[in-house]
JSON list of C-alpha atoms and ligand atoms in Angstrom, two decimals:
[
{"chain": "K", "resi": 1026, "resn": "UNK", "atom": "CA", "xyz": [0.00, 0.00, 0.00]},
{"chain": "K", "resi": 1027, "resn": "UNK", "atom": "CA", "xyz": [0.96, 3.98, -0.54]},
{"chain": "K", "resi": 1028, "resn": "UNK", "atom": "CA", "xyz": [2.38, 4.97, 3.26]},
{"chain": "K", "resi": 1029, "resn": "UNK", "atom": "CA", "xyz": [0.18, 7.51, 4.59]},
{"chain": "K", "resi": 1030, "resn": "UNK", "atom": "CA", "xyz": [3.28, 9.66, 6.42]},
{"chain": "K", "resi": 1031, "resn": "UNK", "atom": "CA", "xyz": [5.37, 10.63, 3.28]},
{"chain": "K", "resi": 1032, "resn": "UNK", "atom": "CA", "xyz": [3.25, 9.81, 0.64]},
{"chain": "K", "resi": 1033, "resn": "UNK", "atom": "CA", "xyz": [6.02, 8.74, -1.80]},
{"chain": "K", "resi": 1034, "resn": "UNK", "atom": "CA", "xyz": [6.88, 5.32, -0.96]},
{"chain": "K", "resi": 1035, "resn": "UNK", "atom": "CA", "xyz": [5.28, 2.33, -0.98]},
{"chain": "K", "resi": 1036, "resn": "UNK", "atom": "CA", "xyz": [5.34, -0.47, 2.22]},
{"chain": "K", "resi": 1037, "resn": "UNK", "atom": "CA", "xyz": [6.57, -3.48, 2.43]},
{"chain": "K", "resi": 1038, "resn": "UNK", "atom": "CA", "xyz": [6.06, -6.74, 4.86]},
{"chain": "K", "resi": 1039, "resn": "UNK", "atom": "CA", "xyz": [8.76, -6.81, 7.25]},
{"chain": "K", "resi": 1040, "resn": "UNK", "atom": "CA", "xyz": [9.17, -6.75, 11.25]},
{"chain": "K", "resi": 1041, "resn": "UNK", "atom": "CA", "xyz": [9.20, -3.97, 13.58]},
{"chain": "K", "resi": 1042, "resn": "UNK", "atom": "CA", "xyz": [9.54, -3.48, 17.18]},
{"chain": "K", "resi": 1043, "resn": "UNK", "atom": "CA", "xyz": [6.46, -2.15, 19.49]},
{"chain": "K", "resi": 1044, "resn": "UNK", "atom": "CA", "xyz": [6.50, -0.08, 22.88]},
{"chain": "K", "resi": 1045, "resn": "UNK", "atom": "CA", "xyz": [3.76, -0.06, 24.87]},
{"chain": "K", "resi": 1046, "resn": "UNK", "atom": "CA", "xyz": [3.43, 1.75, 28.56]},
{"chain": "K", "resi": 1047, "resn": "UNK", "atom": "CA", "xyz": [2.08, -0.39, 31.03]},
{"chain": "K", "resi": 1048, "resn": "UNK", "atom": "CA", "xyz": [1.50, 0.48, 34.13]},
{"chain": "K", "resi": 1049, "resn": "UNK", "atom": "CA", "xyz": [5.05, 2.71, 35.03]},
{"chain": "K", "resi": 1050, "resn": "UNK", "atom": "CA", "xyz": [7.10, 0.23, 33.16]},
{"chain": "K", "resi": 1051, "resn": "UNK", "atom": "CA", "xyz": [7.75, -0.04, 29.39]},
{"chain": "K", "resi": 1052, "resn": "UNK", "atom": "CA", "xyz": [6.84, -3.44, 27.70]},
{"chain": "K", "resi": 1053, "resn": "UNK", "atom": "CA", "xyz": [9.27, -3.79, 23.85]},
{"chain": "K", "resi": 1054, "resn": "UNK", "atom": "CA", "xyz": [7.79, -6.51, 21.63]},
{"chain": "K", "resi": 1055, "resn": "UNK", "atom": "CA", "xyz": [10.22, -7.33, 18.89]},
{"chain": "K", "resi": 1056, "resn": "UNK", "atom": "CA", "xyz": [10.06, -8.89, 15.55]},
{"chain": "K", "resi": 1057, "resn": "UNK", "atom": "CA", "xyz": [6.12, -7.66, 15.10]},
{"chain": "K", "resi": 1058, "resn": "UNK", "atom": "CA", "xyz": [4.68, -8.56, 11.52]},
{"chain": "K", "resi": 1059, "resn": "UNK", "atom": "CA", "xyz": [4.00, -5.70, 10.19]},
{"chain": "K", "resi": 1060, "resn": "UNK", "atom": "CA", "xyz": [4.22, -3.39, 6.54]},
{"chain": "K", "resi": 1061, "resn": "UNK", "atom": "CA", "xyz": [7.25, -1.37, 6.87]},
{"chain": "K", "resi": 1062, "resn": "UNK", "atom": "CA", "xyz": [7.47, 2.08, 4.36]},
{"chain": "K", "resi": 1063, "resn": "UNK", "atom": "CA", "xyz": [10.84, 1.38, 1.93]},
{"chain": "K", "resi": 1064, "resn": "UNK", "atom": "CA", "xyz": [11.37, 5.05, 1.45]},
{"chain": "K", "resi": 1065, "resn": "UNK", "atom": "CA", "xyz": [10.55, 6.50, 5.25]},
{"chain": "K", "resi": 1066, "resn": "UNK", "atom": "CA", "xyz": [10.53, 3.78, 6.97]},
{"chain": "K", "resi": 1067, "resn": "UNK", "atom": "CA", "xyz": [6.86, 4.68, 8.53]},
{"chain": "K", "resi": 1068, "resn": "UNK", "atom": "CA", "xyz": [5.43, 0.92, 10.16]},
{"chain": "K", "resi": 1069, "resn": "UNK", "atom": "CA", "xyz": [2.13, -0.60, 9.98]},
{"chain": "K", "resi": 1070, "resn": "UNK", "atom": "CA", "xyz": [1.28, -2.43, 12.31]},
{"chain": "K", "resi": 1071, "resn": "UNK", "atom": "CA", "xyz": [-2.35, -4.24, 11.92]},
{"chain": "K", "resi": 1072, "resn": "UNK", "atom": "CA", "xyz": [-4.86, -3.41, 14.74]},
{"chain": "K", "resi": 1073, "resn": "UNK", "atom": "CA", "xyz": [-5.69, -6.94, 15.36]},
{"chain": "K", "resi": 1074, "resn": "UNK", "atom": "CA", "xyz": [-2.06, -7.60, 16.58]},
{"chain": "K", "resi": 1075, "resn": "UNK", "atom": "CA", "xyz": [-1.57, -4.49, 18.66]},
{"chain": "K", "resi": 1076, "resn": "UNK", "atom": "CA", "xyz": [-5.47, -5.82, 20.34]},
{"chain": "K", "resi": 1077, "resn": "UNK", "atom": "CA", "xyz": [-3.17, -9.24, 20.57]},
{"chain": "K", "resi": 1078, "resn": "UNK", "atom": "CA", "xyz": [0.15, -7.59, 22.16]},
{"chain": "K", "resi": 1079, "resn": "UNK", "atom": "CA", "xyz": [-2.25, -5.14, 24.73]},
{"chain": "K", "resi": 1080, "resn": "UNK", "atom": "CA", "xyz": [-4.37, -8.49, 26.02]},
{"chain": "K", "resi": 1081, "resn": "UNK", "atom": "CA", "xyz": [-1.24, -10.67, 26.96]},
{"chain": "K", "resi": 1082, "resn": "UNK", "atom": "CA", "xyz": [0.38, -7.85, 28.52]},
{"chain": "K", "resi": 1083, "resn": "UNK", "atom": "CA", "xyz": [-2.55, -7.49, 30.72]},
{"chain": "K", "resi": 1084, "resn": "UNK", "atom": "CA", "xyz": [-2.60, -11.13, 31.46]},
{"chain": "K", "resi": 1085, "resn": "UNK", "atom": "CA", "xyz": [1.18, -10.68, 32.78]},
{"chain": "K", "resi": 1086, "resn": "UNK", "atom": "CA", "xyz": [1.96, -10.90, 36.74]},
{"chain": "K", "resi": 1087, "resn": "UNK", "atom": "CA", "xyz": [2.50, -7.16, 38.35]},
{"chain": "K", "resi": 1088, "resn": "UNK", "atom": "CA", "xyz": [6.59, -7.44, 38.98]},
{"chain": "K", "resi": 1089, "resn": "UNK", "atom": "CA", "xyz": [9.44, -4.78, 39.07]},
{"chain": "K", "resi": 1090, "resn": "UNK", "atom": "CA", "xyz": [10.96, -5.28, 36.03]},
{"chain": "K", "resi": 1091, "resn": "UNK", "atom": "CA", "xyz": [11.08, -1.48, 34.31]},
{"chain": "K", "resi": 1092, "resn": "UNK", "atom": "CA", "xyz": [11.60, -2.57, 30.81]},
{"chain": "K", "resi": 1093, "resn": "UNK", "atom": "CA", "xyz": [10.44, -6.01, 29.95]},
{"chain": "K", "resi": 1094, "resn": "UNK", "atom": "CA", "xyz": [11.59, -6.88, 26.07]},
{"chain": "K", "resi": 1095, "resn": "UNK", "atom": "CA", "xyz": [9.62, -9.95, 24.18]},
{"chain": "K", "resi": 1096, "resn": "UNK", "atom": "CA", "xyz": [9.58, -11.40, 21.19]},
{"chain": "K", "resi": 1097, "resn": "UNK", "atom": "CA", "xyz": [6.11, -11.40, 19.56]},
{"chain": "K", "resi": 1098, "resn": "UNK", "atom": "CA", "xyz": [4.30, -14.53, 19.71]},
{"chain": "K", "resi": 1099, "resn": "UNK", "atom": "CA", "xyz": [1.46, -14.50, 17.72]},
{"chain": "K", "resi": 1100, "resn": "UNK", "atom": "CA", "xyz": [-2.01, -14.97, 19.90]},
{"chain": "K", "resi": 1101, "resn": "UNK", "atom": "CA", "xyz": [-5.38, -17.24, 18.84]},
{"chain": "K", "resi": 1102, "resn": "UNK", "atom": "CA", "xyz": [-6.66, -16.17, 15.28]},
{"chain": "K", "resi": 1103, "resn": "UNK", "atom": "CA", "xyz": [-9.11, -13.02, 16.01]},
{"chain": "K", "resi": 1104, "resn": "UNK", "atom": "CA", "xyz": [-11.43, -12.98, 13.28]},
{"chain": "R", "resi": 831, "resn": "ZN", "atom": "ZN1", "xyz": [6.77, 6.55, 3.95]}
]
């Protein structure tokens, strides 16, 4: 598809890397599927997967850890 932020280039499938805020700490989910811009490097992530990343975080214990980094595992099939 035509990224939306520059307007030039077009995306491609690729990985990225999501932050969410949870809670006072930061939670970094690497290697997300997503359609990465080749000419801004703009990602899109799909909704679905970000509803995915948000609901296991919530299932995960309180603890101390500040900055928790995962790789993405993808959850049950949400359609
Ligand atoms: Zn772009």
């Amino acid at each position: 598809m035509k990224c939306i932020v520059c307007q030039d280039g077009e995306t491609r499938a690729g990985a990225t890397t999501v932050t969410l805020a949870r809670k006072g700490h930061m939670v970094v989910i690497k290697d997300v599927p997503a359609e990465i811009c080749e000419h801004c490097g703009e990602d899109y992530v799909d909704p679905h997967i970000i509803q995915d990343i948000v609901a296991s975080i919530d299932k995960m214990p309180e603890n101390d850890i500040l900055v928790d980094v995962r790789h993405y595992v993808p959850g049950p099939a949400t359609c």
